[in-house]
Amino acid sequence: QVQLVESGGGLVQPGGSRRLSCAASGIIFSINTMGWYRQAPGKERELVGTATSVGSTNYADSVKGRFTISRDNAKNTVYLQMNSLKPEDTAVYYCNAHRVLTASGYLYDSWGQGTQVTVSS
């Protein structure tokens, strides 16, 4: 089993910054891709960005240039640095780990419980 625990959500003013963290725990040998998704009220969950174990990143167009994903592979942790936040960034942010090699074999998608980010003055 793999558990993902997010932290760092909260209320932030427009134009402000916030850093989210997500730590994966369990008997983990490797994680191919870690990423962030978000879901706003009344909308479907959408990709924010992903980072592979070798450092390749991918971002949604809506966050390019404002958000940065980074990983600490030794800690099985992924971060999301969010700058120049806008009210439309308000959502529950979910951490995802894709293709996790554990003692029991591969787990293809694990999710955190989500953390709320609200951008408002």
CSV table of C-alpha atoms in Angstrom, one decimal:
chain,number,residue,atom,x,y,z
A,1,GLN,CA,0.0,0.0,0.0
A,2,VAL,CA,1.1,3.6,-0.7
A,3,GLN,CA,-0.3,6.6,1.1
A,4,LEU,CA,0.0,10.1,-0.2
A,5,VAL,CA,-0.3,13.0,2.2
A,6,GLU,CA,-0.6,16.6,1.0
A,7,SER,CA,0.0,19.7,3.0
A,8,GLY,CA,0.3,23.4,2.4
A,9,GLY,CA,-3.2,24.4,1.3
A,10,GLY,CA,-5.0,27.5,2.6
A,11,LEU,CA,-6.2,30.9,1.9
A,12,VAL,CA,-4.0,33.2,-0.2
A,13,GLN,CA,-4.5,36.6,-1.8
A,14,PRO,CA,-4.6,37.1,-5.5
A,15,GLY,CA,-1.0,37.6,-6.8
A,16,GLY,CA,0.3,35.6,-3.8
A,17,SER,CA,2.3,32.4,-3.6
A,18,ARG,CA,1.8,29.0,-2.0
A,19,ARG,CA,3.8,25.8,-1.8
A,20,LEU,CA,2.2,22.4,-1.6
A,21,SER,CA,3.9,19.3,-0.6
A,22,CYS,CA,3.0,15.6,-1.0
A,23,ALA,CA,4.9,12.8,0.7
A,24,ALA,CA,4.4,9.2,-0.3
A,25,SER,CA,4.8,6.5,2.4
A,26,GLY,CA,5.0,2.8,2.3
A,27,ILE,CA,7.5,0.2,1.1
A,28,ILE,CA,8.4,2.1,-2.1
A,29,PHE,CA,11.3,1.2,-4.4
A,30,SER,CA,10.5,3.8,-7.1
A,31,ILE,CA,7.9,6.2,-8.4
A,32,ASN,CA,7.8,6.8,-12.1
A,33,THR,CA,5.7,10.0,-12.2
A,34,MET,CA,4.3,12.2,-9.4
A,35,GLY,CA,2.0,15.1,-10.1
A,36,TRP,CA,-0.8,17.4,-9.1
A,37,TYR,CA,-4.4,17.6,-10.2
A,38,ARG,CA,-7.1,20.0,-9.1
A,39,GLN,CA,-10.8,20.1,-9.0
A,40,ALA,CA,-12.9,23.3,-8.7
A,41,PRO,CA,-16.5,23.2,-7.5
A,42,GLY,CA,-18.8,22.0,-10.3
A,43,LYS,CA,-15.9,21.1,-12.5
A,44,GLU,CA,-14.0,17.9,-13.4
A,45,ARG,CA,-10.6,17.1,-12.0
A,46,GLU,CA,-7.9,18.5,-14.3
A,47,LEU,CA,-4.2,18.1,-14.6
A,48,VAL,CA,-2.0,20.8,-13.1
A,49,GLY,CA,1.4,19.2,-13.9
A,50,THR,CA,3.6,16.2,-13.5
A,51,ALA,CA,7.3,15.3,-12.9
A,52,THR,CA,9.0,12.1,-13.8
A,53,SER,CA,11.7,10.5,-11.7
A,54,VAL,CA,14.4,11.8,-14.2
A,55,GLY,CA,13.1,15.3,-14.0
A,56,SER,CA,10.9,15.8,-17.0
A,57,THR,CA,8.0,18.1,-16.3
A,58,ASN,CA,4.7,18.8,-17.9
A,59,TYR,CA,2.2,21.6,-17.2
A,60,ALA,CA,-1.3,22.6,-18.0
A,61,ASP,CA,-1.3,25.7,-20.2
A,62,SER,CA,-3.3,27.6,-17.5
A,63,VAL,CA,-0.4,27.3,-15.0
A,64,LYS,CA,2.7,27.5,-17.3
A,65,GLY,CA,5.1,30.1,-16.1
A,66,ARG,CA,3.4,30.5,-12.7
A,67,PHE,CA,3.6,27.0,-11.2
A,68,THR,CA,6.7,24.8,-10.8
A,69,ILE,CA,6.8,21.1,-9.8
A,70,SER,CA,9.8,19.6,-8.2
A,71,ARG,CA,10.6,16.2,-6.7
A,72,ASP,CA,12.9,14.8,-4.0
A,73,ASN,CA,13.2,11.2,-5.0
A,74,ALA,CA,15.0,10.2,-1.9
A,75,LYS,CA,12.1,11.4,0.2
A,76,ASN,CA,9.3,10.3,-2.3
A,77,THR,CA,8.0,13.8,-2.1
A,78,VAL,CA,6.7,16.2,-4.8
A,79,TYR,CA,6.2,19.9,-4.4
A,80,LEU,CA,4.1,22.4,-6.2
A,81,GLN,CA,5.3,26.0,-6.0
A,82,MET,CA,2.4,28.3,-7.1
A,83,ASN,CA,3.1,31.9,-7.8
A,84,SER,CA,1.0,34.8,-9.2
A,85,LEU,CA,-2.1,33.0,-8.0
A,86,LYS,CA,-5.5,33.9,-9.4
A,87,PRO,CA,-9.0,33.4,-8.1
A,88,GLU,CA,-9.5,30.8,-10.8
A,89,ASP,CA,-6.8,28.7,-9.2
A,90,THR,CA,-9.1,28.0,-6.3
A,91,ALA,CA,-9.7,24.3,-6.1
A,92,VAL,CA,-8.9,21.1,-4.1
A,93,TYR,CA,-5.4,20.1,-5.2
A,94,TYR,CA,-4.7,16.3,-5.3
A,95,CYS,CA,-1.4,14.6,-5.4
A,96,ASN,CA,-1.0,11.6,-7.7
A,97,ALA,CA,1.7,8.9,-7.9
A,98,HIS,CA,1.8,6.9,-11.1
A,99,ARG,CA,3.5,3.5,-11.5
A,100,VAL,CA,4.8,3.0,-8.1
A,101,LEU,CA,7.0,0.0,-7.5
A,102,THR,CA,6.3,-1.6,-4.1
A,103,ALA,CA,7.2,-4.8,-2.4
A,104,SER,CA,3.9,-6.2,-3.8
A,105,GLY,CA,4.6,-5.1,-7.4
A,106,TYR,CA,3.4,-2.0,-9.3
A,107,LEU,CA,0.6,0.3,-8.3
A,108,TYR,CA,-0.5,2.4,-11.2
A,109,ASP,CA,-2.4,5.3,-9.6
A,110,SER,CA,-2.4,6.4,-6.0
A,111,TRP,CA,-4.1,9.6,-4.8
A,112,GLY,CA,-3.9,11.8,-1.8
A,113,GLN,CA,-6.9,13.1,0.1
A,114,GLY,CA,-6.6,16.6,-1.4
A,115,THR,CA,-5.8,20.0,0.1
A,116,GLN,CA,-7.9,23.1,-0.4
A,117,VAL,CA,-6.4,26.2,-2.0
A,118,THR,CA,-8.5,29.3,-2.0
A,119,VAL,CA,-7.4,32.5,-3.8
A,120,SER,CA,-9.4,35.4,-2.6
A,121,SER,CA,-9.0,38.9,-1.2
